[in-house]
CSV table of C-alpha atoms and ligand atoms in Angstrom, one decimal:
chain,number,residue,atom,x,y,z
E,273,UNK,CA,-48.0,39.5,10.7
E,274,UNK,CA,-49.9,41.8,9.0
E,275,UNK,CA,-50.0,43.6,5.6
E,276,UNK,CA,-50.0,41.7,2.7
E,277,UNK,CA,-49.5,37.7,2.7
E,278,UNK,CA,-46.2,36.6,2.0
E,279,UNK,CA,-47.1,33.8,-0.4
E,280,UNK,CA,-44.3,31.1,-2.3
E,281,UNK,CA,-45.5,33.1,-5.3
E,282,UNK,CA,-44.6,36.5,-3.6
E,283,UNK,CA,-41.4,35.2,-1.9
E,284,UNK,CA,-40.2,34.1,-5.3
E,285,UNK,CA,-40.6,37.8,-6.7
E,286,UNK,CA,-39.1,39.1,-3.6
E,287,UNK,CA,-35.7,36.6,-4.4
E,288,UNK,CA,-35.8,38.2,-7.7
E,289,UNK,CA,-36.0,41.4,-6.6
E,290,UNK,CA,-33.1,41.5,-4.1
E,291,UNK,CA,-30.7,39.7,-6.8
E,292,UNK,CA,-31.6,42.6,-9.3
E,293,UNK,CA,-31.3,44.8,-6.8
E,294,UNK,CA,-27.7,43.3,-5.7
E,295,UNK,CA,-26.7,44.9,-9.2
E,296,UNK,CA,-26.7,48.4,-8.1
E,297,UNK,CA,-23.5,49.5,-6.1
E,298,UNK,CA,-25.7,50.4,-3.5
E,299,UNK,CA,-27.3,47.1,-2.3
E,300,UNK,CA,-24.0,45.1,-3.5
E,301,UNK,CA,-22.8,46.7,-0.6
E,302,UNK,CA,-25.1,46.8,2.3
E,303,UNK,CA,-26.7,43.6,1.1
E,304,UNK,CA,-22.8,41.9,1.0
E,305,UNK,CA,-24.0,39.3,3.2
E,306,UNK,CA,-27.2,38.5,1.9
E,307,UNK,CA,-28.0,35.9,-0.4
E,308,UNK,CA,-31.1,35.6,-2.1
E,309,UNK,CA,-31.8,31.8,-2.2
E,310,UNK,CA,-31.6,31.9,1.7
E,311,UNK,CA,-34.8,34.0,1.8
E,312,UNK,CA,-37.2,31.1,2.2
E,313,UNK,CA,-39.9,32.1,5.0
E,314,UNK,CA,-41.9,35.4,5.8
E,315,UNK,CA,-39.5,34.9,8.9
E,316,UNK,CA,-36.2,35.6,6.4
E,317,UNK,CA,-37.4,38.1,5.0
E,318,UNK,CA,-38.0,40.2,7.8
E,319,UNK,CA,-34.7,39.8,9.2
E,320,UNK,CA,-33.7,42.0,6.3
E,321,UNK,CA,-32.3,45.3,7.0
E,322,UNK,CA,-34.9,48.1,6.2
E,323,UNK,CA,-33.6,50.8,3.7
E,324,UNK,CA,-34.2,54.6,4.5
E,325,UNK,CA,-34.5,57.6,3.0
E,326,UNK,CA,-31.3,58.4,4.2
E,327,UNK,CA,-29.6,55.6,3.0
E,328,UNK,CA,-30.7,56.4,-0.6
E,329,UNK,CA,-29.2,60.2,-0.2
E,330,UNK,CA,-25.9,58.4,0.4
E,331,UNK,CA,-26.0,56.7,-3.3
E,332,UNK,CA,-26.2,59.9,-4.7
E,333,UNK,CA,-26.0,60.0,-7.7
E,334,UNK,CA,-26.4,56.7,-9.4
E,335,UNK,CA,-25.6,54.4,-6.9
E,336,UNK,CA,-29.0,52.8,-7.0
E,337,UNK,CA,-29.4,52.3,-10.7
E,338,UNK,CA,-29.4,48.5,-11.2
E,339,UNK,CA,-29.0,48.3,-14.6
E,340,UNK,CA,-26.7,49.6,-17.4
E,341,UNK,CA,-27.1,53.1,-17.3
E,342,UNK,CA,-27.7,53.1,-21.1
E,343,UNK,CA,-31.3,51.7,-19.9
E,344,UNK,CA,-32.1,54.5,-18.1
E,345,UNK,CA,-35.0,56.5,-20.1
E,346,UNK,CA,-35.7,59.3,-17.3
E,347,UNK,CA,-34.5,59.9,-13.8
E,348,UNK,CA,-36.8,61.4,-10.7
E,349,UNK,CA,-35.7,63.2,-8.0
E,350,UNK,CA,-36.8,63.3,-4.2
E,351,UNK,CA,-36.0,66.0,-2.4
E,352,UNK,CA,-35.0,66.3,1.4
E,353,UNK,CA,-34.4,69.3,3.9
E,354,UNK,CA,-31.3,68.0,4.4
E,355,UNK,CA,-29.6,68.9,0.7
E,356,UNK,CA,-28.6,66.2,-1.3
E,357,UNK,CA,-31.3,64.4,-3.0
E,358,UNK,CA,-32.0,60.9,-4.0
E,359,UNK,CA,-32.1,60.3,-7.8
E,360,UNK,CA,-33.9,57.4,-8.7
E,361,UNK,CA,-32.8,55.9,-12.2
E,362,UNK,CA,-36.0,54.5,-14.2
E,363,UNK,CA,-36.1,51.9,-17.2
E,364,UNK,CA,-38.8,52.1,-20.3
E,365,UNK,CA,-40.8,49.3,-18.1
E,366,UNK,CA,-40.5,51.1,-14.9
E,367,UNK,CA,-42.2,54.7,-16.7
E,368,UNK,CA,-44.4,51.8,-18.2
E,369,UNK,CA,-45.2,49.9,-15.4
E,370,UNK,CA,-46.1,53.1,-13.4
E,371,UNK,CA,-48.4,54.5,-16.1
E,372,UNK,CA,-50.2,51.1,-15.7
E,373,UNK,CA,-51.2,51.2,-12.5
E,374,UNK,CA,-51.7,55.3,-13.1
E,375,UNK,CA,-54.6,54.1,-15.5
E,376,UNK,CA,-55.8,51.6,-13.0
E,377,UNK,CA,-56.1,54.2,-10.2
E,378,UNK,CA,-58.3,56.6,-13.0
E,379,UNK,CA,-60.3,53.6,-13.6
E,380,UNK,CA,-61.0,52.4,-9.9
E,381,UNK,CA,-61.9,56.1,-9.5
E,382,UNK,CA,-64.6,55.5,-12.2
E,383,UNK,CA,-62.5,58.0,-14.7
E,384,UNK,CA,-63.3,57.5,-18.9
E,385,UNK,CA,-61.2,58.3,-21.8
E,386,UNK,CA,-64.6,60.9,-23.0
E,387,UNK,CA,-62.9,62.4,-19.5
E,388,UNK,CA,-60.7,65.7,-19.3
E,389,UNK,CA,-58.0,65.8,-16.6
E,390,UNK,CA,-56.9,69.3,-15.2
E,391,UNK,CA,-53.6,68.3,-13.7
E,392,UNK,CA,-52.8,70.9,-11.4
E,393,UNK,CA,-49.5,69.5,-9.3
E,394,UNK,CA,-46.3,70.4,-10.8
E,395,UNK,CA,-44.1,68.6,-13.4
E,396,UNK,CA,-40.3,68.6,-13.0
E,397,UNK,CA,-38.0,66.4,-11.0
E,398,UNK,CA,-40.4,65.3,-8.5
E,399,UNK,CA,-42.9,62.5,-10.0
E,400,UNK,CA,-46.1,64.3,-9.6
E,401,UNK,CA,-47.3,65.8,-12.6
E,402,UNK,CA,-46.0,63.8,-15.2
E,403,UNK,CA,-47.1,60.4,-13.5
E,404,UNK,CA,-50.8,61.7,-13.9
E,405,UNK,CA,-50.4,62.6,-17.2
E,406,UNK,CA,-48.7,59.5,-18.0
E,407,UNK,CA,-51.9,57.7,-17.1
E,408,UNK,CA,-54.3,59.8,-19.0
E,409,UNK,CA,-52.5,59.3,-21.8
E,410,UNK,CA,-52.5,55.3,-21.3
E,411,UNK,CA,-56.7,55.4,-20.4
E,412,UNK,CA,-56.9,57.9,-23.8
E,413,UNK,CA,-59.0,61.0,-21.8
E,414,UNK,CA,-57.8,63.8,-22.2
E,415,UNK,CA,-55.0,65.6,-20.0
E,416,UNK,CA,-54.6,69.0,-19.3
E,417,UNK,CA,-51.0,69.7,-17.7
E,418,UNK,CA,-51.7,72.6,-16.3
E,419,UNK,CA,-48.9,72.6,-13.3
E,420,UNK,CA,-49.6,74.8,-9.8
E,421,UNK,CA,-50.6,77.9,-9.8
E,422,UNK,CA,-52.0,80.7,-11.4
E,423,UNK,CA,-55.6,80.6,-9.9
E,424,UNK,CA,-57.2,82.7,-12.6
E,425,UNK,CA,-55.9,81.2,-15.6
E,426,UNK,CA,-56.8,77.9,-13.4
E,427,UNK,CA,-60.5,78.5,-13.1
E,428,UNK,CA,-60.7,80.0,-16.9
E,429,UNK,CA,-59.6,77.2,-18.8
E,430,UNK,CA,-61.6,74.7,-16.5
E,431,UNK,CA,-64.6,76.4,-17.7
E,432,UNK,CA,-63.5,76.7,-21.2
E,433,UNK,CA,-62.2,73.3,-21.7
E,434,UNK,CA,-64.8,71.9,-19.4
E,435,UNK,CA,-62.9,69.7,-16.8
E,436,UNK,CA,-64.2,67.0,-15.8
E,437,UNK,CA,-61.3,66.0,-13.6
E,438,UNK,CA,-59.4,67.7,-10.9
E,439,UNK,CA,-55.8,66.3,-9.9
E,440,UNK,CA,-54.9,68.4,-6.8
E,441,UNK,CA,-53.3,68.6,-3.4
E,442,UNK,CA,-55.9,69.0,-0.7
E,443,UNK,CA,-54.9,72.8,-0.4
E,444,UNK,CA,-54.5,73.6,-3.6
E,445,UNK,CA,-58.5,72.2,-4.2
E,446,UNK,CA,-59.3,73.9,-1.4
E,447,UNK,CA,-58.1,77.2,-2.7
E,448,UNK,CA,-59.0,76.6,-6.1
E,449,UNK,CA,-62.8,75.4,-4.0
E,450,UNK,CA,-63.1,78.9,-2.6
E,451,UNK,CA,-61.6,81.1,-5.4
E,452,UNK,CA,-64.4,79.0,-7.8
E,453,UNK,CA,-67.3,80.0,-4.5
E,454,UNK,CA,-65.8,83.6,-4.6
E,455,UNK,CA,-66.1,84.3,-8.1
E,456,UNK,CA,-69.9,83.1,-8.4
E,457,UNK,CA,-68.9,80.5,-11.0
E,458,UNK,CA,-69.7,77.2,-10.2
E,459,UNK,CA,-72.7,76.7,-12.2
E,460,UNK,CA,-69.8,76.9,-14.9
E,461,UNK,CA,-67.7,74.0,-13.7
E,462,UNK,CA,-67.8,70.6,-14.8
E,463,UNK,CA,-65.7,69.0,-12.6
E,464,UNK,CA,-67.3,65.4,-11.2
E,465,UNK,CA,-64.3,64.2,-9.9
E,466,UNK,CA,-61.5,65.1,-7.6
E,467,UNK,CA,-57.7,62.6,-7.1
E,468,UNK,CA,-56.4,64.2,-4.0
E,469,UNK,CA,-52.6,63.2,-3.8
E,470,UNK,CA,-52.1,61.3,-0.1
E,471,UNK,CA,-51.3,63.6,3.1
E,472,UNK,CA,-52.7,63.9,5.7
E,473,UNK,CA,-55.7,66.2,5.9
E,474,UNK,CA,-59.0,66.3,8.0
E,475,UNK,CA,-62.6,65.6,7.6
E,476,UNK,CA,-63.5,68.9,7.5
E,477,UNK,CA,-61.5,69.7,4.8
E,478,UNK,CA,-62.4,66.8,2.9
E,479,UNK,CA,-66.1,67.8,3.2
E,480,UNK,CA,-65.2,71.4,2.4
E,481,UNK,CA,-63.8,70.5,-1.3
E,482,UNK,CA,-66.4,67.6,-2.1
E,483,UNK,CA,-69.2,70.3,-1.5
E,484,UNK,CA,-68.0,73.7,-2.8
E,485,UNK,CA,-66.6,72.2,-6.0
E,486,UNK,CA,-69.8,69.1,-6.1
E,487,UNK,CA,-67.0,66.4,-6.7
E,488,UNK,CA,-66.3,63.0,-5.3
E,489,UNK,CA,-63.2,62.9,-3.9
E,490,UNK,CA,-60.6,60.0,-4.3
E,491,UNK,CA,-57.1,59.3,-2.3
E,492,UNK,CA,-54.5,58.7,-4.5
E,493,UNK,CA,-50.8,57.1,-2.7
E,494,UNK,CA,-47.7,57.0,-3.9
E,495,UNK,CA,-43.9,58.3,-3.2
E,496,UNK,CA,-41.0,59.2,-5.4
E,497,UNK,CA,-39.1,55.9,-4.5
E,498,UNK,CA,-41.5,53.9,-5.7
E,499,UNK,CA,-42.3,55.0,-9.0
E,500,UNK,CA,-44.4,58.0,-7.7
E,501,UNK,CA,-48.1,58.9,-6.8
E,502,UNK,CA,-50.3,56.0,-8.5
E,503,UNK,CA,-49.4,53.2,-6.4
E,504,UNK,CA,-53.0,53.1,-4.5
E,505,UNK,CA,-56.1,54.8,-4.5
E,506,UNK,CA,-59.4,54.9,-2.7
E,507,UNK,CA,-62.4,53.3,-4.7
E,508,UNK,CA,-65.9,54.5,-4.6
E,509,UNK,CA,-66.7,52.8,-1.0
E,510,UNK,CA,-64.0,55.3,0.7
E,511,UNK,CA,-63.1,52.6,3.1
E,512,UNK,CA,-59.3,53.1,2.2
E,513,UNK,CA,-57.0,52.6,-0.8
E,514,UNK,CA,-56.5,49.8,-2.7
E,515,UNK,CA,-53.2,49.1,-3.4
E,516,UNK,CA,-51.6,47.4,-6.7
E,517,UNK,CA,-49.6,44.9,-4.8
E,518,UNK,CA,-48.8,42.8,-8.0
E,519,UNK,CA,-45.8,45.8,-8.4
E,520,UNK,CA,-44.9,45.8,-4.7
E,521,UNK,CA,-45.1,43.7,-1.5
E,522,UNK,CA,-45.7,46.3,1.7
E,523,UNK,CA,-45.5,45.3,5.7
E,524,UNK,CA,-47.0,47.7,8.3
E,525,UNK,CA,-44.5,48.0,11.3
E,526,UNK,CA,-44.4,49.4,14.5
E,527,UNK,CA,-42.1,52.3,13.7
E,528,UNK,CA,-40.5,52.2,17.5
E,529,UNK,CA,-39.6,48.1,17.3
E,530,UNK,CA,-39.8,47.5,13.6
E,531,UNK,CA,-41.5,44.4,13.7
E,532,UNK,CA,-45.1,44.1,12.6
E,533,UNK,CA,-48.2,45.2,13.9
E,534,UNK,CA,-51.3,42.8,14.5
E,535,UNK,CA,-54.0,43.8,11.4
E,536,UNK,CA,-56.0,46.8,12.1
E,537,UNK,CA,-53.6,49.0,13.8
E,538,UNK,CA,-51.4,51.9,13.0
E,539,UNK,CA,-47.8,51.7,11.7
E,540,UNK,CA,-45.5,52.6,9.0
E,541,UNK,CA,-45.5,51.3,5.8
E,542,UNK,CA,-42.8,49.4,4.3
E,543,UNK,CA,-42.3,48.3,0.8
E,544,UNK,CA,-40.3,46.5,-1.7
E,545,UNK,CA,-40.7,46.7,-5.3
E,546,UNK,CA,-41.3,43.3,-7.4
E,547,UNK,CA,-40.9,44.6,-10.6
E,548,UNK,CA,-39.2,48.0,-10.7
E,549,UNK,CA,-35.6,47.3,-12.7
E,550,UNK,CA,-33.9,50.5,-12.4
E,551,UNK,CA,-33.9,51.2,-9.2
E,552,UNK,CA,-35.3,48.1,-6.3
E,553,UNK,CA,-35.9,48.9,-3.3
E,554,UNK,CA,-35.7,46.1,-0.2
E,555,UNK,CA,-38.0,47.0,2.7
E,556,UNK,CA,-38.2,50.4,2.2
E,557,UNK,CA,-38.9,52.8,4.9
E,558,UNK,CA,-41.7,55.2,3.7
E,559,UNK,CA,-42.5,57.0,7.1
E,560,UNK,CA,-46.0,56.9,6.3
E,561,UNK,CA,-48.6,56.1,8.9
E,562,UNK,CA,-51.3,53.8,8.0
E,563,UNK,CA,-53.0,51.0,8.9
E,564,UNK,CA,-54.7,47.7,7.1
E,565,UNK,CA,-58.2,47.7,6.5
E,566,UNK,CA,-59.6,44.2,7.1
E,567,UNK,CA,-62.0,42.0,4.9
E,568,UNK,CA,-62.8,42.2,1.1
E,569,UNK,CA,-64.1,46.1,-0.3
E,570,UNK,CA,-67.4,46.1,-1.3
E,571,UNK,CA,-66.4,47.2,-5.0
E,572,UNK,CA,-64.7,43.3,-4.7
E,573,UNK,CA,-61.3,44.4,-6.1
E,574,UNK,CA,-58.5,41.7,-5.0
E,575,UNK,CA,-56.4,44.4,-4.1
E,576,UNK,CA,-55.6,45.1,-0.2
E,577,UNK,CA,-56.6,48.6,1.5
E,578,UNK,CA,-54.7,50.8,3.7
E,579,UNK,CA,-56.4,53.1,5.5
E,580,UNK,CA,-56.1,57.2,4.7
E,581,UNK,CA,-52.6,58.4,5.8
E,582,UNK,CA,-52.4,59.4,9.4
E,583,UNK,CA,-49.6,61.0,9.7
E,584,UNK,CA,-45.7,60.7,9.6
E,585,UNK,CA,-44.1,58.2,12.0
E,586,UNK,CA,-41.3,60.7,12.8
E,587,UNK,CA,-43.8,63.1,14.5
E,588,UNK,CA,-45.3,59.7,17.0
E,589,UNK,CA,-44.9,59.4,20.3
E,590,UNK,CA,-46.3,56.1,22.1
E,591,UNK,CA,-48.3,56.5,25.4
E,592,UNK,CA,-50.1,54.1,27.3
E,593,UNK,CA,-50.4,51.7,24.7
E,594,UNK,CA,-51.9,54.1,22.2
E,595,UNK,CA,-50.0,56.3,19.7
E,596,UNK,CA,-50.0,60.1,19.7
E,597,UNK,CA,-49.2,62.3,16.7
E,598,UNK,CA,-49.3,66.2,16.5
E,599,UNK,CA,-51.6,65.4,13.4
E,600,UNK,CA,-54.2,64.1,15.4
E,601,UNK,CA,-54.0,66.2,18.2
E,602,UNK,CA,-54.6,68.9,15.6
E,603,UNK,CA,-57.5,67.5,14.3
E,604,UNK,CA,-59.3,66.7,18.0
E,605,UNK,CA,-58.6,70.0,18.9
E,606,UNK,CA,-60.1,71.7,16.3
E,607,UNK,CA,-63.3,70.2,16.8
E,608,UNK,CA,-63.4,71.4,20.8
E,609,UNK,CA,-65.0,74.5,20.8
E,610,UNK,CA,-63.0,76.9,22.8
E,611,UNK,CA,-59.9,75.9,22.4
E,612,UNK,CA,-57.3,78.4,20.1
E,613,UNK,CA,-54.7,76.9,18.0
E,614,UNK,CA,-51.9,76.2,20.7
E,615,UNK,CA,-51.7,73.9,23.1
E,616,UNK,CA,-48.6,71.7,24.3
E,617,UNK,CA,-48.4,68.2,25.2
E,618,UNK,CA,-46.3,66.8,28.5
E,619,UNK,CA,-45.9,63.5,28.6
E,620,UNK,CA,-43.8,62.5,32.1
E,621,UNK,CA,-43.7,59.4,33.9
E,622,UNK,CA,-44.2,59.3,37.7
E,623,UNK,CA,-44.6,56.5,40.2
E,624,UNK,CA,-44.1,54.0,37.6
E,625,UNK,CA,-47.4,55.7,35.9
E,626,UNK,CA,-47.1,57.9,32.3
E,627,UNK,CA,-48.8,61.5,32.6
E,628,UNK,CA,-49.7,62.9,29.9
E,629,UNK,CA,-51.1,66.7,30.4
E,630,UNK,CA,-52.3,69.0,27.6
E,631,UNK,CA,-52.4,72.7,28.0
E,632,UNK,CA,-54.3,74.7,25.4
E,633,UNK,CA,-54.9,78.5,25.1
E,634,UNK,CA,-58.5,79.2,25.3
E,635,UNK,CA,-60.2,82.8,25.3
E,636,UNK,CA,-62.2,82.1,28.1
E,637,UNK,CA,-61.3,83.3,31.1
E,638,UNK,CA,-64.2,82.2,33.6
E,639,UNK,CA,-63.5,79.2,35.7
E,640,UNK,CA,-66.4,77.3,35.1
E,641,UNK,CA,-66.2,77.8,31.2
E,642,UNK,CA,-62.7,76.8,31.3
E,643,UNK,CA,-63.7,73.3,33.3
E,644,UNK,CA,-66.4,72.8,30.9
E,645,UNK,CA,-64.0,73.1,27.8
E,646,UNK,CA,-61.2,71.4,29.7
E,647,UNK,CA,-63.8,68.4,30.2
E,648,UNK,CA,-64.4,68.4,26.4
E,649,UNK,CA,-60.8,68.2,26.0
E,650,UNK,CA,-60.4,65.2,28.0
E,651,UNK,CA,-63.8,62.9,27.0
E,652,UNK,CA,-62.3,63.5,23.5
E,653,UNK,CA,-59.4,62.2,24.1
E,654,UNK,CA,-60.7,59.4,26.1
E,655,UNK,CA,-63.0,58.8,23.1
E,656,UNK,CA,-60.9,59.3,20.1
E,657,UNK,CA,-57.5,58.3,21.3
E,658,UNK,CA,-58.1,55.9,23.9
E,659,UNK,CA,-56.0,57.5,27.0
E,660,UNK,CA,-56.8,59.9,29.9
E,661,UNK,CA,-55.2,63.0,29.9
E,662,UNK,CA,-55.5,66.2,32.4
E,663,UNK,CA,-56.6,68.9,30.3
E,664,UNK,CA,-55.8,72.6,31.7
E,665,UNK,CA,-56.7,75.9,30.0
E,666,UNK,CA,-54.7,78.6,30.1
E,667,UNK,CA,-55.0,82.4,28.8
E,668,UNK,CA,-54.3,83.6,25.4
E,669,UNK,CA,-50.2,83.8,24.9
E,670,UNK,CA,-49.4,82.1,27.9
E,671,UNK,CA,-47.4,79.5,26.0
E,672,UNK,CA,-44.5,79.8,24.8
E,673,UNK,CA,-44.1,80.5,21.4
E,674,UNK,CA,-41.6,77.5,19.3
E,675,UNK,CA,-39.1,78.7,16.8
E,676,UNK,CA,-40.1,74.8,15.5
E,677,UNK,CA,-43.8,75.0,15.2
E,678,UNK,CA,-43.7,71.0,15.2
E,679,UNK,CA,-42.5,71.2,19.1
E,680,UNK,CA,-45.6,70.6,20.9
E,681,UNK,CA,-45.3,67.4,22.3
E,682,UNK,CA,-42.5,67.3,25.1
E,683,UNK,CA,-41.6,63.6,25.8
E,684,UNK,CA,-39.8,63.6,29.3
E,685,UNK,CA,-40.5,60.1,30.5
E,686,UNK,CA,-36.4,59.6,29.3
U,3,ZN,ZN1,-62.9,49.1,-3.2
């Protein structure tokens, strides 16, 4: 068990929440069988089926909407590689709801209404923009729906309406971090604070955009199918984000077995809405890799923490007991000095032992550099994944190039 606790009190929303969902033609039919009063222990509950992405594509276009469609104020839109997307339907208390717990993440992040908000990712279909404005509005600072883009016009009207907050993407506040460095002008921002919208990116990076713009930097969480961004946010202890689970109940699973994890380690992220009306969701699958972060925050918020996101469970592989994700082989690899961008991973299983070998491209082409670079490999593996790997450098192009960059990791233990 881990996650949140499944109280009485949070059992009896969770009832609720299935029989308004059982309204929408979606969950009246997968959920055929399923009654609500029979949900009665943690134990019922997760016997329920999990909901996926997939899944929702499949309802397209309203077969999720719970409600009369005459209650519908405003529809969002998720989109997917594979084509069709998944619309989901909202009511005047879900857009309120969400704006809520908008305004709570601008206050944990120690944002004021004397505040002025440069909103910088997009508004349209996808939730992003207008769920940050949507808050601003509710806390009364003032919002600046600026959308992507447009770098110069960016910088110019952060100077001239002096910004005090920055609503980004990591790489776009990155970009919009150097182009501010370039142009000599940072004496002229006023930016204090940054909400970075949750994805995975490194320590580096982080570091990078806190100095060159001189902000404090906040994780914000959040996915189209559940309202939006806003559902979470890091406070001013950074020890992960907080998450506003009177709006949702969320389990952290092992993504391979689908049960949960003990507290403290890495799965996916699961939720089900208590409140949403227009369009529930039961044990939804968000892909998300996380983990919970034990004990109460120092900032003494009720609310539990997840840790930063990890990475997406689709790109993990398990290995001798500990999880391996092209994300964080990215990340270790980059701090090896040495070592160029590619690198594959083998992972084979031989005399009832997994193997895993790494081969990176390094420019050095003396033996004993490459066994001293190849040793760094492996100790930081050792160190920051847990496993033992054999490490072996090879030459500059040696490997072969993917059409899918993504294919680095080989799995042929099946
Ligand atoms: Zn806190």
């Amino acid at each position: 068990m881990s996650g949140m606790e499944m109280t009485e009190q949070v059992l009896a929303k969770v009832r609720e929440s299935i029989r308004n969902a059982k309204r929408s033609a979606f969950y009246r039919d997968c959920f055929a069988d399923i009654e609500p009063e029979d949900i009665r222990t943690a134990g019922d509950f997760e016997r329920l089926p999990f909901t996926e992405k997939d899944d929702l594509r499949r309802a397209y276009p309203m077969g999720l909407c719970a409600v009369d469609e005459d209650e519908i104020i405003r529809i969002h839109s998720s989109s997917g590689t594979t084509g069709t997307p998944v619309i989901i339907p909202y009511t005047r208390k879900d857009v309120s709801d969400w704006a809520v717990m908008f305004k709570r993440c601008y206050e944990t992040a120690g944002v004021v209404k004397a505040d002025r908000i440069h909103i910088t990712p997009g508004y349209g279909l996808w939730t992003a923009g207008i769920g940050f404005q949507a808050g601003a509005e509710l806390l009364g600072a003032m919002a600046l729906p600026m959308g992507p883009g447009n770098t110069d016009r960016q910088i110019s009207m952060m100077i001239d309406m002096k910004s005090t907050v920055l609503c980004a993407t990591s790489s776009y506040a990155l970009l919009l971090a150097e182009k501010i460095t370039q142009r000599g002008v940072l004496d002229k921002i006023c930016l204090k604070r940054s909400l970075i919208g949750s994805e995975r990116w490194g320590e580096k990076m982080r570091r990078r955009i806190a100095n060159e713009l001189g902000v404090r930097l906040y994780d914000i969480y959040g996915l189209t199918e559940v309202y939006g961004p806003g559902i979470g946010i890091s406070c001013d202890f950074e020890c992960g984000m907080h998450m506003w689970t009177d709006y949702f109940y969320y389990e952290i699973i092992d993504p391979k077995t689908g049960l949960g994890v003990p507290p403290g380690e890495v799965g996916e992220i699961v939720i089900t809405t208590l409140e949403k009306e227009g369009a529930p969701l039961v044990r939804y699958r968000t892909h998300d890799l996380t983990r919970e972060m034990s004990g109460t925050c120092s900032c003494g918020r009720p609310y539990p923490r997840i840790d930063t996101l990890i990475g997406r469970s689709d790109d993990m592989i398990k290995v001798k007991g500990a999880m391996i994700y092209p994300s964080r082989a990215d990340e270790l690899l980059t701090q090896v000095d040495g070592v160029s961008s590619e690198y594959q991973i083998m992972i084979d299983h031989l005399n009832g032992k997994d193997i895993v070998t790494l081969f990176f491209e390094t420019e050095t082409a003396d033996e004993g550099g490459r066994g001293n670079i190849e040793r760094a490999v492996k100790d930081s593996f050792k160190e920051k994944i847990g496993i033992t790997i054999a490490a072996k450098a090879v030459g500059m192009g040696d490997l072969p190039r993917s059409e899918k960059k993504s294919t680095r990791i080989f799995d042929n233990r099946y």
